[in-house]
């Protein structure tokens, strides 16, 4: 059910993103420029606003710029496919942005004395890195690993909604979102490891 929701949501977003991607390519903007711009935007939202407790502004800015993750991929596909450097840049910028988001959240929660929230934020950061690493390592070994309920866009949207609700006065919404995200991220790591194990077993039997 979660995968069906993901596919449907992404299909809906694609219909919105494709005209924008086509327009940017037409005026000469490259996917790499969009990748870097999106990361800078996330850094501004996370470090410039979120870390200072301005959660509504921070969440909105991070969410908007996180969606460029869909935009640059669409642009790369339309322009003939991602280059090796483009794929490397995109992955590297994602790790920078994720570190900024969860680092900023952990910092702000620490200033508020919310130790449980800090622990959840750090767990999200570690688990999110593992989600990406397991996929990258599997693909480096020649296996596909496009499975899991908590990919990067979904993870940032969950923490964004939690931050927005907390900023609007919903008590502990961000903390709850972080623990939920930590749980689904750890589950996704498990999903991917099981998937790769089964692929490896299948290859070994051939």
PDB file of C-alpha atoms in Angstrom:
ATOM      1  CA  UNK A   1       0.000   0.000   0.000  1.00  0.00           C
ATOM      2  CA  UNK A   2       2.809   2.431   0.875  1.00  0.00           C
ATOM      3  CA  UNK A   3       4.521   1.730  -2.446  1.00  0.00           C
ATOM      4  CA  UNK A   4       1.281   2.344  -4.339  1.00  0.00           C
ATOM      5  CA  UNK A   5       0.903   5.680  -2.551  1.00  0.00           C
ATOM      6  CA  UNK A   6       4.500   6.593  -3.386  1.00  0.00           C
ATOM      7  CA  UNK A   7       4.071   5.772  -7.073  1.00  0.00           C
ATOM      8  CA  UNK A   8       0.787   7.696  -7.283  1.00  0.00           C
ATOM      9  CA  UNK A   9       2.210  10.733  -5.484  1.00  0.00           C
ATOM     10  CA  UNK A  10       5.329  10.765  -7.629  1.00  0.00           C
ATOM     11  CA  UNK A  11       3.248  10.438 -10.796  1.00  0.00           C
ATOM     12  CA  UNK A  12       1.216  13.460  -9.722  1.00  0.00           C
ATOM     13  CA  UNK A  13       4.364  15.438  -8.948  1.00  0.00           C
ATOM     14  CA  UNK A  14       5.862  14.480 -12.306  1.00  0.00           C
ATOM     15  CA  UNK A  15       2.974  16.126 -14.140  1.00  0.00           C
ATOM     16  CA  UNK A  16       3.796  19.348 -12.286  1.00  0.00           C
ATOM     17  CA  UNK A  17       7.585  19.059 -12.514  1.00  0.00           C
ATOM     18  CA  UNK A  18       7.924  18.153 -16.209  1.00  0.00           C
ATOM     19  CA  UNK A  19       6.790  21.532 -17.635  1.00  0.00           C
ATOM     20  CA  UNK A  20       9.165  23.329 -15.232  1.00  0.00           C
ATOM     21  CA  UNK A  21      12.022  21.013 -16.174  1.00  0.00           C
ATOM     22  CA  UNK A  22      11.349  21.526 -19.868  1.00  0.00           C
ATOM     23  CA  UNK A  23      11.295  25.290 -19.425  1.00  0.00           C
ATOM     24  CA  UNK A  24      14.601  25.365 -17.512  1.00  0.00           C
ATOM     25  CA  UNK A  25      16.319  23.223 -20.129  1.00  0.00           C
ATOM     26  CA  UNK A  26      14.984  25.495 -22.847  1.00  0.00           C
ATOM     27  CA  UNK A  27      16.688  28.542 -21.303  1.00  0.00           C
ATOM     28  CA  UNK A  28      19.964  26.658 -20.795  1.00  0.00           C
ATOM     29  CA  UNK A  29      19.825  25.726 -17.104  1.00  0.00           C
ATOM     30  CA  UNK A  30      21.591  22.408 -16.448  1.00  0.00           C
ATOM     31  CA  UNK A  31      20.448  19.693 -14.011  1.00  0.00           C
ATOM     32  CA  UNK A  32      23.673  20.202 -12.024  1.00  0.00           C
ATOM     33  CA  UNK A  33      22.840  23.870 -11.440  1.00  0.00           C
ATOM     34  CA  UNK A  34      19.407  22.856 -10.118  1.00  0.00           C
ATOM     35  CA  UNK A  35      21.036  20.242  -7.852  1.00  0.00           C
ATOM     36  CA  UNK A  36      23.383  22.776  -6.266  1.00  0.00           C
ATOM     37  CA  UNK A  37      20.665  25.451  -6.036  1.00  0.00           C
ATOM     38  CA  UNK A  38      18.367  23.015  -4.254  1.00  0.00           C
ATOM     39  CA  UNK A  39      21.075  22.149  -1.740  1.00  0.00           C
ATOM     40  CA  UNK A  40      21.836  25.808  -1.053  1.00  0.00           C
ATOM     41  CA  UNK A  41      18.124  26.421  -0.495  1.00  0.00           C
ATOM     42  CA  UNK A  42      17.887  23.539   1.975  1.00  0.00           C
ATOM     43  CA  UNK A  43      20.946  24.855   3.829  1.00  0.00           C
ATOM     44  CA  UNK A  44      19.371  28.308   4.097  1.00  0.00           C
ATOM     45  CA  UNK A  45      16.093  26.879   5.383  1.00  0.00           C
ATOM     46  CA  UNK A  46      17.725  24.470   7.850  1.00  0.00           C
ATOM     47  CA  UNK A  47      20.620  26.528   9.205  1.00  0.00           C
ATOM     48  CA  UNK A  48      19.288  30.021   8.664  1.00  0.00           C
ATOM     49  CA  UNK A  49      15.782  29.423  10.007  1.00  0.00           C
ATOM     50  CA  UNK A  50      15.260  25.943  11.519  1.00  0.00           C
ATOM     51  CA  UNK A  51      18.305  26.038  13.799  1.00  0.00           C
ATOM     52  CA  UNK A  52      17.061  29.370  15.225  1.00  0.00           C
ATOM     53  CA  UNK A  53      13.607  27.949  16.007  1.00  0.00           C
ATOM     54  CA  UNK A  54      11.824  29.605  13.078  1.00  0.00           C
ATOM     55  CA  UNK A  55      10.269  26.260  12.211  1.00  0.00           C
ATOM     56  CA  UNK A  56       7.450  27.326   9.902  1.00  0.00           C
ATOM     57  CA  UNK A  57       9.727  29.300   7.585  1.00  0.00           C
ATOM     58  CA  UNK A  58      12.448  26.663   7.819  1.00  0.00           C
ATOM     59  CA  UNK A  59      10.089  23.776   7.050  1.00  0.00           C
ATOM     60  CA  UNK A  60       8.527  25.549   4.070  1.00  0.00           C
ATOM     61  CA  UNK A  61      11.889  26.529   2.576  1.00  0.00           C
ATOM     62  CA  UNK A  62      13.387  23.060   3.077  1.00  0.00           C
ATOM     63  CA  UNK A  63      10.315  21.348   1.593  1.00  0.00           C
ATOM     64  CA  UNK A  64      10.249  23.559  -1.504  1.00  0.00           C
ATOM     65  CA  UNK A  65      13.944  23.132  -2.220  1.00  0.00           C
ATOM     66  CA  UNK A  66      13.915  19.421  -1.378  1.00  0.00           C
ATOM     67  CA  UNK A  67      11.486  18.949  -4.263  1.00  0.00           C
ATOM     68  CA  UNK A  68      14.265  19.990  -6.651  1.00  0.00           C
ATOM     69  CA  UNK A  69      15.446  16.402  -6.119  1.00  0.00           C
ATOM     70  CA  UNK A  70      12.618  15.431  -8.459  1.00  0.00           C
ATOM     71  CA  UNK A  71      13.272  18.359 -10.787  1.00  0.00           C
ATOM     72  CA  UNK A  72      16.954  17.723 -11.517  1.00  0.00           C
ATOM     73  CA  UNK A  73      16.292  14.025 -12.123  1.00  0.00           C
ATOM     74  CA  UNK A  74      13.518  14.863 -14.576  1.00  0.00           C
ATOM     75  CA  UNK A  75      15.778  17.358 -16.352  1.00  0.00           C
ATOM     76  CA  UNK A  76      18.564  14.790 -16.605  1.00  0.00           C
ATOM     77  CA  UNK A  77      16.185  12.254 -18.125  1.00  0.00           C
ATOM     78  CA  UNK A  78      14.841  14.770 -20.639  1.00  0.00           C
ATOM     79  CA  UNK A  79      18.351  15.798 -21.683  1.00  0.00           C
ATOM     80  CA  UNK A  80      19.424  12.238 -22.441  1.00  0.00           C
ATOM     81  CA  UNK A  81      20.183  10.716 -19.057  1.00  0.00           C
ATOM     82  CA  UNK A  82      22.288  11.529 -16.026  1.00  0.00           C
ATOM     83  CA  UNK A  83      26.062  11.814 -16.456  1.00  0.00           C
ATOM     84  CA  UNK A  84      28.401  10.050 -14.042  1.00  0.00           C
ATOM     85  CA  UNK A  85      29.424  13.354 -12.523  1.00  0.00           C
ATOM     86  CA  UNK A  86      25.778  14.450 -12.317  1.00  0.00           C
ATOM     87  CA  UNK A  87      24.869  11.303 -10.380  1.00  0.00           C
ATOM     88  CA  UNK A  88      27.881  11.765  -8.102  1.00  0.00           C
ATOM     89  CA  UNK A  89      27.054  15.448  -7.515  1.00  0.00           C
ATOM     90  CA  UNK A  90      23.400  14.709  -6.789  1.00  0.00           C
ATOM     91  CA  UNK A  91      24.236  12.028  -4.221  1.00  0.00           C
ATOM     92  CA  UNK A  92      26.879  14.201  -2.551  1.00  0.00           C
ATOM     93  CA  UNK A  93      24.595  17.240  -2.348  1.00  0.00           C
ATOM     94  CA  UNK A  94      21.832  15.071  -0.874  1.00  0.00           C
ATOM     95  CA  UNK A  95      24.117  13.978   1.964  1.00  0.00           C
ATOM     96  CA  UNK A  96      25.106  17.596   2.669  1.00  0.00           C
ATOM     97  CA  UNK A  97      21.477  18.722   2.727  1.00  0.00           C
ATOM     98  CA  UNK A  98      20.346  15.837   4.947  1.00  0.00           C
ATOM     99  CA  UNK A  99      23.146  16.523   7.424  1.00  0.00           C
ATOM    100  CA  UNK A 100      22.160  20.188   7.580  1.00  0.00           C
ATOM    101  CA  UNK A 101      18.471  19.419   8.150  1.00  0.00           C
ATOM    102  CA  UNK A 102      18.901  16.896  10.943  1.00  0.00           C
ATOM    103  CA  UNK A 103      21.870  18.719  12.439  1.00  0.00           C
ATOM    104  CA  UNK A 104      19.812  21.924  12.617  1.00  0.00           C
ATOM    105  CA  UNK A 105      16.855  20.070  14.134  1.00  0.00           C
ATOM    106  CA  UNK A 106      19.079  18.384  16.723  1.00  0.00           C
ATOM    107  CA  UNK A 107      20.703  21.724  17.595  1.00  0.00           C
ATOM    108  CA  UNK A 108      17.378  23.501  18.099  1.00  0.00           C
ATOM    109  CA  UNK A 109      15.924  20.650  20.155  1.00  0.00           C
ATOM    110  CA  UNK A 110      19.059  20.691  22.323  1.00  0.00           C
ATOM    111  CA  UNK A 111      18.580  24.408  23.010  1.00  0.00           C
ATOM    112  CA  UNK A 112      15.021  23.564  24.080  1.00  0.00           C
ATOM    113  CA  UNK A 113      16.236  20.835  26.434  1.00  0.00           C
ATOM    114  CA  UNK A 114      14.397  18.130  24.466  1.00  0.00           C
ATOM    115  CA  UNK A 115      16.872  15.261  24.835  1.00  0.00           C
ATOM    116  CA  UNK A 116      14.466  12.664  23.445  1.00  0.00           C
ATOM    117  CA  UNK A 117      14.029  14.737  20.304  1.00  0.00           C
ATOM    118  CA  UNK A 118      17.795  15.169  19.938  1.00  0.00           C
ATOM    119  CA  UNK A 119      18.256  11.393  20.148  1.00  0.00           C
ATOM    120  CA  UNK A 120      15.555  10.888  17.492  1.00  0.00           C
ATOM    121  CA  UNK A 121      17.129  13.474  15.176  1.00  0.00           C
ATOM    122  CA  UNK A 122      20.572  11.868  15.457  1.00  0.00           C
ATOM    123  CA  UNK A 123      19.048   8.432  14.872  1.00  0.00           C
ATOM    124  CA  UNK A 124      17.294   9.772  11.765  1.00  0.00           C
ATOM    125  CA  UNK A 125      20.574  11.167  10.482  1.00  0.00           C
ATOM    126  CA  UNK A 126      22.393   7.864  10.986  1.00  0.00           C
ATOM    127  CA  UNK A 127      19.566   5.702   9.622  1.00  0.00           C
ATOM    128  CA  UNK A 128      19.043   8.000   6.638  1.00  0.00           C
ATOM    129  CA  UNK A 129      22.715   7.685   5.762  1.00  0.00           C
ATOM    130  CA  UNK A 130      22.416   3.908   5.979  1.00  0.00           C
ATOM    131  CA  UNK A 131      19.360   3.888   3.708  1.00  0.00           C
ATOM    132  CA  UNK A 132      21.382   5.640   1.016  1.00  0.00           C
ATOM    133  CA  UNK A 133      24.581   3.684   1.656  1.00  0.00           C
ATOM    134  CA  UNK A 134      22.942   0.254   1.403  1.00  0.00           C
ATOM    135  CA  UNK A 135      21.459   1.176  -1.979  1.00  0.00           C
ATOM    136  CA  UNK A 136      24.712   2.666  -3.273  1.00  0.00           C
ATOM    137  CA  UNK A 137      26.745  -0.334  -2.101  1.00  0.00           C
ATOM    138  CA  UNK A 138      24.313  -2.799  -3.672  1.00  0.00           C
ATOM    139  CA  UNK A 139      24.383  -0.930  -6.972  1.00  0.00           C
ATOM    140  CA  UNK A 140      28.184  -0.811  -6.805  1.00  0.00           C
ATOM    141  CA  UNK A 141      28.086  -4.621  -6.649  1.00  0.00           C
ATOM    142  CA  UNK A 142      25.853  -4.760  -9.710  1.00  0.00           C
ATOM    143  CA  UNK A 143      22.511  -5.343  -7.954  1.00  0.00           C
ATOM    144  CA  UNK A 144      19.384  -3.199  -7.940  1.00  0.00           C
ATOM    145  CA  UNK A 145      18.064  -1.883  -4.643  1.00  0.00           C
ATOM    146  CA  UNK A 146      15.138   0.374  -5.510  1.00  0.00           C
ATOM    147  CA  UNK A 147      12.953  -0.756  -2.617  1.00  0.00           C
ATOM    148  CA  UNK A 148      11.840   0.701   0.706  1.00  0.00           C
ATOM    149  CA  UNK A 149       9.076   2.820   2.192  1.00  0.00           C
ATOM    150  CA  UNK A 150      11.234   5.794   3.241  1.00  0.00           C
ATOM    151  CA  UNK A 151      13.261   7.242   0.411  1.00  0.00           C
ATOM    152  CA  UNK A 152      14.890  10.659   0.699  1.00  0.00           C
ATOM    153  CA  UNK A 153      11.992  12.831  -0.451  1.00  0.00           C
ATOM    154  CA  UNK A 154       9.582  11.078   1.900  1.00  0.00           C
ATOM    155  CA  UNK A 155      12.013  11.458   4.813  1.00  0.00           C
ATOM    156  CA  UNK A 156      12.379  15.198   4.310  1.00  0.00           C
ATOM    157  CA  UNK A 157       8.627  15.651   3.920  1.00  0.00           C
ATOM    158  CA  UNK A 158       7.966  13.831   7.221  1.00  0.00           C
ATOM    159  CA  UNK A 159      10.392  16.002   9.183  1.00  0.00           C
ATOM    160  CA  UNK A 160       9.108  19.062   7.322  1.00  0.00           C
ATOM    161  CA  UNK A 161       5.505  18.387   8.335  1.00  0.00           C
ATOM    162  CA  UNK A 162       6.597  17.776  11.933  1.00  0.00           C
ATOM    163  CA  UNK A 163       8.518  21.049  12.006  1.00  0.00           C
ATOM    164  CA  UNK A 164       5.624  22.957  10.436  1.00  0.00           C
ATOM    165  CA  UNK A 165       3.103  21.606  12.952  1.00  0.00           C
ATOM    166  CA  UNK A 166       5.409  22.371  15.877  1.00  0.00           C
ATOM    167  CA  UNK A 167       5.918  25.880  14.542  1.00  0.00           C
ATOM    168  CA  UNK A 168       2.135  26.284  14.389  1.00  0.00           C
ATOM    169  CA  UNK A 169       1.800  25.294  18.035  1.00  0.00           C
ATOM    170  CA  UNK A 170       1.174  21.525  17.940  1.00  0.00           C
ATOM    171  CA  UNK A 171       3.125  20.315  20.965  1.00  0.00           C
ATOM    172  CA  UNK A 172       5.836  17.691  20.303  1.00  0.00           C
ATOM    173  CA  UNK A 173       4.762  17.181  16.659  1.00  0.00           C
ATOM    174  CA  UNK A 174       8.380  17.414  15.501  1.00  0.00           C
ATOM    175  CA  UNK A 175       9.559  14.911  18.096  1.00  0.00           C
ATOM    176  CA  UNK A 176       6.823  12.452  17.111  1.00  0.00           C
ATOM    177  CA  UNK A 177       7.667  12.926  13.423  1.00  0.00           C
ATOM    178  CA  UNK A 178      11.337  12.248  14.131  1.00  0.00           C
ATOM    179  CA  UNK A 179      10.669   9.015  16.016  1.00  0.00           C
ATOM    180  CA  UNK A 180       8.284   7.906  13.250  1.00  0.00           C
ATOM    181  CA  UNK A 181      10.916   8.734  10.672  1.00  0.00           C
ATOM    182  CA  UNK A 182      13.615   6.896  12.616  1.00  0.00           C
ATOM    183  CA  UNK A 183      11.399   3.800  12.717  1.00  0.00           C
ATOM    184  CA  UNK A 184      10.546   3.788   9.006  1.00  0.00           C
ATOM    185  CA  UNK A 185      14.167   4.542   8.076  1.00  0.00           C
ATOM    186  CA  UNK A 186      15.437   1.578  10.091  1.00  0.00           C
ATOM    187  CA  UNK A 187      12.708  -0.567   8.542  1.00  0.00           C
ATOM    188  CA  UNK A 188      13.794   0.586   5.073  1.00  0.00           C
ATOM    189  CA  UNK A 189      17.400  -0.399   5.819  1.00  0.00           C
ATOM    190  CA  UNK A 190      16.123  -3.848   6.754  1.00  0.00           C
ATOM    191  CA  UNK A 191      13.997  -4.048   3.591  1.00  0.00           C
ATOM    192  CA  UNK A 192      16.973  -3.214   1.409  1.00  0.00           C
ATOM    193  CA  UNK A 193      19.315  -5.635   3.146  1.00  0.00           C
ATOM    194  CA  UNK A 194      16.791  -8.479   2.786  1.00  0.00           C
ATOM    195  CA  UNK A 195      16.258  -7.552  -0.863  1.00  0.00           C
ATOM    196  CA  UNK A 196      19.999  -7.624  -1.591  1.00  0.00           C
ATOM    197  CA  UNK A 197      20.410 -10.889   0.319  1.00  0.00           C
ATOM    198  CA  UNK A 198      17.730 -12.522  -1.823  1.00  0.00           C
ATOM    199  CA  UNK A 199      19.300 -11.187  -5.009  1.00  0.00           C
ATOM    200  CA  UNK A 200      22.722 -12.448  -3.949  1.00  0.00           C
ATOM    201  CA  UNK A 201      21.257 -15.884  -3.138  1.00  0.00           C
ATOM    202  CA  UNK A 202      19.555 -16.007  -6.517  1.00  0.00           C
ATOM    203  CA  UNK A 203      22.749 -15.082  -8.337  1.00  0.00           C
ATOM    204  CA  UNK A 204      24.682 -17.705  -6.378  1.00  0.00           C
ATOM    205  CA  UNK A 205      22.249 -20.401  -7.467  1.00  0.00           C
ATOM    206  CA  UNK A 206      22.581 -19.610 -11.176  1.00  0.00           C
TER     207      UNK A 206
END
